[in-house]
mmCIF file of C-alpha atoms and ligand atoms in Angstrom:
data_model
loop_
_atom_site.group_PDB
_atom_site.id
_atom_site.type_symbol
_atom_site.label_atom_id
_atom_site.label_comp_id
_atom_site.label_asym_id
_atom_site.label_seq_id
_atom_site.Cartn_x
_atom_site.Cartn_y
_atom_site.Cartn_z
ATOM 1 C CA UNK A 1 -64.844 89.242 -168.617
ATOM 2 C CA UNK A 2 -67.428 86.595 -168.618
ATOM 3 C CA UNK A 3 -69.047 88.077 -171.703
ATOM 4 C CA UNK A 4 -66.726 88.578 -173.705
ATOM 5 C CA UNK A 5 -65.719 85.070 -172.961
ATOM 6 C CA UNK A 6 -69.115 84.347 -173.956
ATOM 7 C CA UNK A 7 -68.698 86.580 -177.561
ATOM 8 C CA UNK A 8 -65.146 85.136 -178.545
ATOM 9 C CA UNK A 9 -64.840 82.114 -180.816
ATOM 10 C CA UNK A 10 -63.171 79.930 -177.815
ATOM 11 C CA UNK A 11 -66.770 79.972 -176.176
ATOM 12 C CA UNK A 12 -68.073 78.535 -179.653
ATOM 13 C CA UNK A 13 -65.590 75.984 -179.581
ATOM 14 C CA UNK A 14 -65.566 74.786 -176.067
ATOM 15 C CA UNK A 15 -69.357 74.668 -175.987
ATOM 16 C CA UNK A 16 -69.637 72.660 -178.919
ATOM 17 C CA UNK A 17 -67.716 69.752 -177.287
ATOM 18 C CA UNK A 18 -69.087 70.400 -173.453
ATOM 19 C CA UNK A 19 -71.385 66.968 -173.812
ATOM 20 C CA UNK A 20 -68.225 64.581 -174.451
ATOM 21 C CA UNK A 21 -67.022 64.152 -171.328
ATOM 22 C CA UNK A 22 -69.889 62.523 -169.957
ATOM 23 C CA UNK A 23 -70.455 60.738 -173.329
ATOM 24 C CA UNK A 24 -67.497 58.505 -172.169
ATOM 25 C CA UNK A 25 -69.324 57.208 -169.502
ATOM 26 C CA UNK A 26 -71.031 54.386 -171.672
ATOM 27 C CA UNK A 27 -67.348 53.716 -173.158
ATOM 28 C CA UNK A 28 -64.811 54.666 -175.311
ATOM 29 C CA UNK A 29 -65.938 53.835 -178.705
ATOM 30 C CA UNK A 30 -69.588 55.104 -177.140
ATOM 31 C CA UNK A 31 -68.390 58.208 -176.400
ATOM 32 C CA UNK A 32 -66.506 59.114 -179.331
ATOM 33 C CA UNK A 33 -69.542 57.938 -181.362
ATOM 34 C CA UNK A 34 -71.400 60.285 -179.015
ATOM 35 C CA UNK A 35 -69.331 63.308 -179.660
ATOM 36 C CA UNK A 36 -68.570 62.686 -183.204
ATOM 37 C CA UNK A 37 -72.716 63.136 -183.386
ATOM 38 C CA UNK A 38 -72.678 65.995 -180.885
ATOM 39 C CA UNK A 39 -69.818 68.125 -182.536
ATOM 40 C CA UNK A 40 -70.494 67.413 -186.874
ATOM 41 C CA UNK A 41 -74.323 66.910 -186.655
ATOM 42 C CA UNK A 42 -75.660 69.072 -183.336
ATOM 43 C CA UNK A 43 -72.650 71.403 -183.403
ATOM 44 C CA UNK A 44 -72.617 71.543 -179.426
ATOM 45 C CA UNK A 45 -76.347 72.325 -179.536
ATOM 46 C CA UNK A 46 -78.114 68.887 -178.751
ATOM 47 C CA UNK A 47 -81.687 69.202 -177.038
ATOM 48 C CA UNK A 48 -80.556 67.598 -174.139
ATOM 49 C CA UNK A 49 -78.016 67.642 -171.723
ATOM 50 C CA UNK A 50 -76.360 64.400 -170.150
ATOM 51 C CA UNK A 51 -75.666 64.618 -166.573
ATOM 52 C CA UNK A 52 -72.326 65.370 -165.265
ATOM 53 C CA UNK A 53 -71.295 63.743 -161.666
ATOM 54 C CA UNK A 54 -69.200 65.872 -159.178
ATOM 55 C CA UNK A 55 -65.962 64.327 -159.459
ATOM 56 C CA UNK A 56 -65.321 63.906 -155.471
ATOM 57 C CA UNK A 57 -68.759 61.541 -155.256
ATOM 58 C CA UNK A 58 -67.099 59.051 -157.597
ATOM 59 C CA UNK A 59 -64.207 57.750 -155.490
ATOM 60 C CA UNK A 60 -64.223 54.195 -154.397
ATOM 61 C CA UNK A 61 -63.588 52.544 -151.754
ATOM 62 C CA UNK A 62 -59.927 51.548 -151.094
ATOM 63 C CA UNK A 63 -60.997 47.919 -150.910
ATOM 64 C CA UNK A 64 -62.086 47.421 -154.109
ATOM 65 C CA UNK A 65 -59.290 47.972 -155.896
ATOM 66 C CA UNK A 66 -55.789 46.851 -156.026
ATOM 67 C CA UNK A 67 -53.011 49.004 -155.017
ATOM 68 C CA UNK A 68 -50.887 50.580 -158.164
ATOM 69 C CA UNK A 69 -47.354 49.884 -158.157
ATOM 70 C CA UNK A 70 -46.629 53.160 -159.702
ATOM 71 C CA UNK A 71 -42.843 53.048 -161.157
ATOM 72 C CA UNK A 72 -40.192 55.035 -159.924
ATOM 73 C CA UNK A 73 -39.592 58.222 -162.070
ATOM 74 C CA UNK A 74 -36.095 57.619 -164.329
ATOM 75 C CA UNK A 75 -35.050 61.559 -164.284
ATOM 76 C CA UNK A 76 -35.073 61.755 -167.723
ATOM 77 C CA UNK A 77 -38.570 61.330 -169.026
ATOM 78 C CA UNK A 78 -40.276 61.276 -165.754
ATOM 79 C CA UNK A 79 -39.654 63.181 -162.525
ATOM 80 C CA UNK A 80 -40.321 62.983 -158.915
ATOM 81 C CA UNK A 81 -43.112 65.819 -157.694
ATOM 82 C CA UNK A 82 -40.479 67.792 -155.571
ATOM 83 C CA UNK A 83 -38.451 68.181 -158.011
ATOM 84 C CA UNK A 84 -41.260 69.415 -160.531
ATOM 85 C CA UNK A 85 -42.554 71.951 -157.640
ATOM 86 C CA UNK A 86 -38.546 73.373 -157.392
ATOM 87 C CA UNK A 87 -39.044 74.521 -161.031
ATOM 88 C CA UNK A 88 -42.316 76.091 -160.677
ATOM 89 C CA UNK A 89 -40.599 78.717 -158.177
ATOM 90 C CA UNK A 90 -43.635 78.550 -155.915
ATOM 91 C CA UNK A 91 -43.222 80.339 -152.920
ATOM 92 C CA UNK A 92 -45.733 81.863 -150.123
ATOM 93 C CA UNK A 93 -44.250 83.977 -147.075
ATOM 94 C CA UNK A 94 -43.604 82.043 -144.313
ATOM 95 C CA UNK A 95 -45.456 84.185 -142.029
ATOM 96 C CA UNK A 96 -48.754 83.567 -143.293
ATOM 97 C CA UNK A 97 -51.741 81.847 -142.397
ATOM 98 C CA UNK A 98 -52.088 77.765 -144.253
ATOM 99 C CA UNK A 99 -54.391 78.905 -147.197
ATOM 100 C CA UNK A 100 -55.481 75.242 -147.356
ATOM 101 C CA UNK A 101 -57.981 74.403 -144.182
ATOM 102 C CA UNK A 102 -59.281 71.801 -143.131
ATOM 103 C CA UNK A 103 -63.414 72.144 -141.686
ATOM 104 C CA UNK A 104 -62.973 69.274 -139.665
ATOM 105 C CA UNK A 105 -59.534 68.267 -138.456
ATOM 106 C CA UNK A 106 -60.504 64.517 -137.765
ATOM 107 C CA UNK A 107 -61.979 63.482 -141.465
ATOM 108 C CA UNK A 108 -58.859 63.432 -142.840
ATOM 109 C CA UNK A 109 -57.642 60.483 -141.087
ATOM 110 C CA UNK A 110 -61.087 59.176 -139.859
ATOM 111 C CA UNK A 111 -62.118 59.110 -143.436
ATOM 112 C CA UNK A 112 -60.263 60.069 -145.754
ATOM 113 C CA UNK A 113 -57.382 57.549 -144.688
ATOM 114 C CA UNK A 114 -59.395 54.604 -143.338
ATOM 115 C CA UNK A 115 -61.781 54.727 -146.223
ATOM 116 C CA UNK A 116 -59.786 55.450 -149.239
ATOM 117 C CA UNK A 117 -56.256 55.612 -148.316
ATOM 118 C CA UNK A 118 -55.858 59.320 -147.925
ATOM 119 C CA UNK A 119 -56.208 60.322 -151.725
ATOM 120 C CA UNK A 120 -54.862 63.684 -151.400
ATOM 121 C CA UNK A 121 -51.155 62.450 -151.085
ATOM 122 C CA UNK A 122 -51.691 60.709 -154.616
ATOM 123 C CA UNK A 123 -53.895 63.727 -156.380
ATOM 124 C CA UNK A 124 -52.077 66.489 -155.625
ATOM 125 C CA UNK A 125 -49.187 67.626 -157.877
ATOM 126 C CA UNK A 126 -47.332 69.081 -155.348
ATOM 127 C CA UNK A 127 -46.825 66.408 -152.406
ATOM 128 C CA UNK A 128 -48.699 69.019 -150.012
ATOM 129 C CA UNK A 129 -50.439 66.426 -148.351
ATOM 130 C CA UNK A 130 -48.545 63.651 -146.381
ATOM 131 C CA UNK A 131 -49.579 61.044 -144.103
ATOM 132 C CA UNK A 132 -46.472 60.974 -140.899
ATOM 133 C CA UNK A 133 -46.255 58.504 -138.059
ATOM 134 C CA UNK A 134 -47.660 55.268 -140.167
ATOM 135 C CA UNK A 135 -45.015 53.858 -138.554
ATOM 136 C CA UNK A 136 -46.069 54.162 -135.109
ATOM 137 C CA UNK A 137 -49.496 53.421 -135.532
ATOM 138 C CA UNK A 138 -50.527 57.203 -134.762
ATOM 139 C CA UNK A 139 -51.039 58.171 -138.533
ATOM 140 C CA UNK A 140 -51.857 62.092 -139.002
ATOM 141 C CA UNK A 141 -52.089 64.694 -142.167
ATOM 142 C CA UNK A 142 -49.256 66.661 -142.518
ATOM 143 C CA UNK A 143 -50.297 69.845 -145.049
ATOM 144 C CA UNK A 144 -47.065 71.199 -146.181
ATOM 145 C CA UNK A 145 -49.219 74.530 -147.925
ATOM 146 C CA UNK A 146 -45.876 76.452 -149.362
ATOM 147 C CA UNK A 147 -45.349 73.824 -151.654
ATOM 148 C CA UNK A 148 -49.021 74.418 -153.571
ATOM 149 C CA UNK A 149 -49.407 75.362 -157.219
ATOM 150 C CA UNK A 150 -53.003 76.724 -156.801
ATOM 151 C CA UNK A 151 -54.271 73.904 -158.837
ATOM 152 C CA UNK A 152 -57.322 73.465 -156.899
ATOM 153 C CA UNK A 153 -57.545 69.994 -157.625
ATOM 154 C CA UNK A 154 -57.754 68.925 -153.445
ATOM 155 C CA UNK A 155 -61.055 71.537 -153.009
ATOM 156 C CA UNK A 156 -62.758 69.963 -156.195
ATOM 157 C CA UNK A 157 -61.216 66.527 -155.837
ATOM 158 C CA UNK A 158 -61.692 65.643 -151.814
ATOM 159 C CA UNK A 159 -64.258 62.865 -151.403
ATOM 160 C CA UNK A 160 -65.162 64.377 -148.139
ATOM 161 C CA UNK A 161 -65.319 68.322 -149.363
ATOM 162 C CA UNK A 162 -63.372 68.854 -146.248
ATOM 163 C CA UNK A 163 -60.869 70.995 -147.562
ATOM 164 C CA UNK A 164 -61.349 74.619 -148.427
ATOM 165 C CA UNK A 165 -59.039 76.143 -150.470
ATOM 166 C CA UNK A 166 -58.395 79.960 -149.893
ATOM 167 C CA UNK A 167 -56.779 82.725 -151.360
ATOM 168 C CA UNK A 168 -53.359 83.014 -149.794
ATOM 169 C CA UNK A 169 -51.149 86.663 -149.924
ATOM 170 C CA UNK A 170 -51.172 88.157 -153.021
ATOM 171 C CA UNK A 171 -47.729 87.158 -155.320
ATOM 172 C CA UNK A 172 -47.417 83.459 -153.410
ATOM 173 C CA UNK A 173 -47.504 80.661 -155.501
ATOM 174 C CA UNK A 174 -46.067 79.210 -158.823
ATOM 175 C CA UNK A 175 -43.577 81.653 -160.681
ATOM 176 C CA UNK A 176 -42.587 79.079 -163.427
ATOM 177 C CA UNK A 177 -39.945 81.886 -163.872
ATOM 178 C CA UNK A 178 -38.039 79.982 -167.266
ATOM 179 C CA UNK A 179 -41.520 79.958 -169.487
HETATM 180 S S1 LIG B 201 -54.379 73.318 -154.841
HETATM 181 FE FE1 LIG B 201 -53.333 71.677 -156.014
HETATM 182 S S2 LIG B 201 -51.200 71.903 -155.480
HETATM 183 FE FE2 LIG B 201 -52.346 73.042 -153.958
HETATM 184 S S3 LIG B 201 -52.654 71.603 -152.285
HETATM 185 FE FE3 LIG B 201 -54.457 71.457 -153.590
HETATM 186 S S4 LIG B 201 -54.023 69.781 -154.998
HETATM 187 FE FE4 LIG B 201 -52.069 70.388 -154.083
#
């Protein structure tokens, strides 16, 4: 499979724009200057390579930045995340083992949630991460696994790495059953 990825014309394509992504990182107009160069005068195939970061070392700390009043989805243009998931059709038998683990069942509040205000009930799609029991001061991660797409966003995305996406039971997950 990998080779004939590697043979088709999508490889061609997508490897002649792999350097603009981290072109961005001295700006906008830098960047698209940048790949503009890359793509017409390199075609993809510049002597050098710029360095990518991984994406979970670049979170910040909660501190230094404001909280983001995000506004309220209307139901016609925007939606809430539950009711996006209910459309997907995902399901996963009940019966079965969380496919989402944790390696260390403390980080997610002793970290993640001190730190940077538990990120993975923000980044994932599916609201399968909450905080409960803010409330009464006893704040713990609630991982409500049936609802996940298999995005894979919290095993890439966690600043920690503390999560470990696995493979659940073959046929769970998003049907998307009207596309
Ligand atoms: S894989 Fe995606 S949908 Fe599933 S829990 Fe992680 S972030 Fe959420």
């Amino acid at each position: 499979m990998a080779i004939r990825s590697r043979q088709s014309w999508l490889w061609e394509r997508v490897a002649r724009c792999a350097q603009h992504s981290p072109g961005v990182q001295v700006g906008l107009w830098g960047g698209l200057a940048y790949g503009a160069i890359d793509t017409f005068i390199f075609r993809g195939k510049a002597p050098w390579t710029l360095a990518h970061h991984d994406d979970h070392t670049q979170l910040g700390d909660k501190l230094a930045y404001p909280k983001i009043a995000y506004p309220k989805p209307d139901g016609k243009l925007t939606f809430d995340r539950l009711s996006s998931v209910f459309l997907s059709a995902t399901n996963h038998e009940e019966n079965q083992q969380c496919h989402l683990r944790l390696k260390d069942e403390s980080v997610p509040i002793s970290i993640n949630y001190a730190r940077y205000g538990a990120p993975e009930t923000r980044y994932c799609p599916a609201g399968v991460y909450e905080i409960l029991g803010e409330e009464e001061g006893q704040p713990r991660l609630q991982i409500n696994g049936q609802n996940c797409l298999h995005c894979k966003t919290c095993d890439i995305k966690d600043p920690t790495q503390n999560i470990v996406w696995t493979v659940p039971e073959g046929g769970g997950g998003p049907n998307y059953p009207n596309m």
